């Protein structure tokens, strides 16, 4: 049994490998892939096969994928370049004849206005056309995305956002990683598209309450318009493109793109997902 994990040098991939080892998968059954050779070294020290790859360089992928019974394709992090990168990875997976592919996608990827969804939707289409057995893990937001918000709140007593009353059904990376490990090591997931989320969809007012508790100071949610939000973000030094991206994501949240809490993640991992307060407390402790 060979399980190959891309993005192993990243935050999610590392947790998937930890989860696979915790589930009793021998290190010798795993192959960790990433671009950063230094970060791969800790896996090699545990007896895990490692390879340096770059999705942008297809020639690095064939040997890395060869013999894979299951390939976890963790979506790349270079927004705008990912579709070609994922295409390269899927073509290499077909050439290598991998047993099955598990792909980390985004909530409702093929039926949403979420600004990061188009690359995921197109990747899902390429996977469906590849002829390989595929499982899609459509991950809602990571709770850890709000660690920076918490840091700002610690300094200012405010959470400023243009998400209105929108809700986010986030879960921790560790929750999603455990689900990936379950899917990689148990049968019956071929063809499935799993909408994965935390058990509870929270508002930014809820986030402010949690922040108040964690920080031991009053934190309020200041709901602003998209225009005000953009000006505030550029005022603190964000470039216009990044500010626009953040405002667009808040718009997606305001419109409900991340609001649906599904039972699927909880069912896959066999326990409740990590509550917002616990997830943020753990992330703060780890930071
Ligand atoms: N659901 C959410 O809230 C959310 C938030 C952010 C991102 N995401 C998505 O989920 C993925 C995993 O999240 P994460 O937190 O683990 O991200 P991360 O820590 O940034 O890790 C990204 C991983 O992708 C690898 N990678 C990036 N470009 C690559 C390329 N051209 N070739 C080969 N590998 C490449 C990186 O390798 P190196 O580090 O070795 O370069 C790293 O291992 C992200 O890449 C993104 O697609 C989801």
Tab-separated table of N, CA and C in Angstrom, residues 5 53 55 68 75-76 89-90 123-124 135 144 151 159 177 188 195 197 215 219 226-227 241 249 261 271 275 287:
chain	number	residue	atom	x	y	z
A	5	UNK	N	1.230	11.868	-0.725
A	5	UNK	CA	0.589	13.105	-0.256
A	5	UNK	C	1.326	14.302	-0.827
A	53	UNK	N	8.892	18.006	-5.465
A	53	UNK	CA	8.121	18.184	-6.707
A	53	UNK	C	7.771	19.653	-6.899
A	55	UNK	N	4.469	21.358	-9.063
A	55	UNK	CA	3.362	21.143	-10.008
A	55	UNK	C	3.628	21.846	-11.337
A	68	UNK	N	1.533	4.722	-6.714
A	68	UNK	CA	0.592	5.198	-5.691
A	68	UNK	C	-0.724	4.427	-5.765
A	75	UNK	N	-4.706	20.878	-2.961
A	75	UNK	CA	-4.737	21.992	-3.910
A	75	UNK	C	-3.570	22.940	-3.630
A	76	UNK	N	-3.003	23.494	-4.696
A	76	UNK	CA	-1.856	24.382	-4.551
A	76	UNK	C	-2.250	25.716	-3.931
A	89	UNK	N	-0.648	17.863	-12.579
A	89	UNK	CA	-0.670	16.776	-11.583
A	89	UNK	C	-1.622	15.661	-12.012
A	90	UNK	N	-2.768	16.039	-12.549
A	90	UNK	CA	-3.757	15.022	-12.953
A	90	UNK	C	-3.228	14.229	-14.152
A	123	UNK	N	-10.739	22.072	-11.734
A	123	UNK	CA	-9.928	20.907	-11.353
A	123	UNK	C	-10.836	19.694	-11.150
A	124	UNK	N	-11.968	19.907	-10.498
A	124	UNK	CA	-12.911	18.788	-10.323
A	124	UNK	C	-13.346	18.235	-11.680
A	135	UNK	N	-12.170	11.061	-5.236
A	135	UNK	CA	-12.981	11.539	-4.112
A	135	UNK	C	-12.658	13.014	-3.929
A	144	UNK	N	-8.372	28.398	11.497
A	144	UNK	CA	-7.085	29.092	11.674
A	144	UNK	C	-6.966	30.333	10.793
A	151	UNK	N	-5.293	38.414	16.526
A	151	UNK	CA	-4.137	39.239	16.896
A	151	UNK	C	-4.499	40.717	16.821
A	159	UNK	N	-13.105	43.706	15.835
A	159	UNK	CA	-13.009	42.891	14.627
A	159	UNK	C	-13.751	43.671	13.550
A	177	UNK	N	-7.891	17.293	8.090
A	177	UNK	CA	-6.792	16.349	7.838
A	177	UNK	C	-7.195	14.939	8.263
A	188	UNK	N	-14.694	2.658	-0.203
A	188	UNK	CA	-16.068	3.108	-0.444
A	188	UNK	C	-16.231	4.585	-0.699
A	195	UNK	N	-19.035	17.511	1.108
A	195	UNK	CA	-19.048	18.904	1.569
A	195	UNK	C	-18.685	18.868	3.053
A	197	UNK	N	-17.510	20.569	6.650
A	197	UNK	CA	-17.565	21.836	7.402
A	197	UNK	C	-17.558	21.512	8.880
A	215	UNK	N	-9.079	36.428	24.791
A	215	UNK	CA	-8.098	37.496	24.993
A	215	UNK	C	-8.239	38.163	26.360
A	219	UNK	N	-14.023	42.587	23.083
A	219	UNK	CA	-13.816	42.726	21.636
A	219	UNK	C	-15.195	42.902	21.011
A	226	UNK	N	-18.492	47.230	2.260
A	226	UNK	CA	-17.335	46.790	1.469
A	226	UNK	C	-16.397	47.952	1.127
A	227	UNK	N	-16.978	49.125	0.808
A	227	UNK	CA	-16.148	50.283	0.447
A	227	UNK	C	-15.299	50.714	1.644
A	241	UNK	N	-5.001	44.969	-4.663
A	241	UNK	CA	-5.430	43.634	-5.082
A	241	UNK	C	-5.766	42.751	-3.888
A	249	UNK	N	-14.018	38.115	-0.392
A	249	UNK	CA	-14.289	36.931	0.441
A	249	UNK	C	-15.323	37.254	1.514
A	261	UNK	N	-23.594	24.332	7.554
A	261	UNK	CA	-22.927	23.318	8.382
A	261	UNK	C	-23.498	21.955	8.000
A	271	UNK	N	-16.444	11.992	15.402
A	271	UNK	CA	-16.487	12.842	16.602
A	271	UNK	C	-16.959	14.227	16.170
A	275	UNK	N	-14.761	22.964	18.195
A	275	UNK	CA	-15.481	24.247	18.278
A	275	UNK	C	-14.565	25.437	17.998
A	287	UNK	N	1.067	28.951	17.746
A	287	UNK	CA	1.724	30.005	16.935
A	287	UNK	C	2.963	30.563	17.651
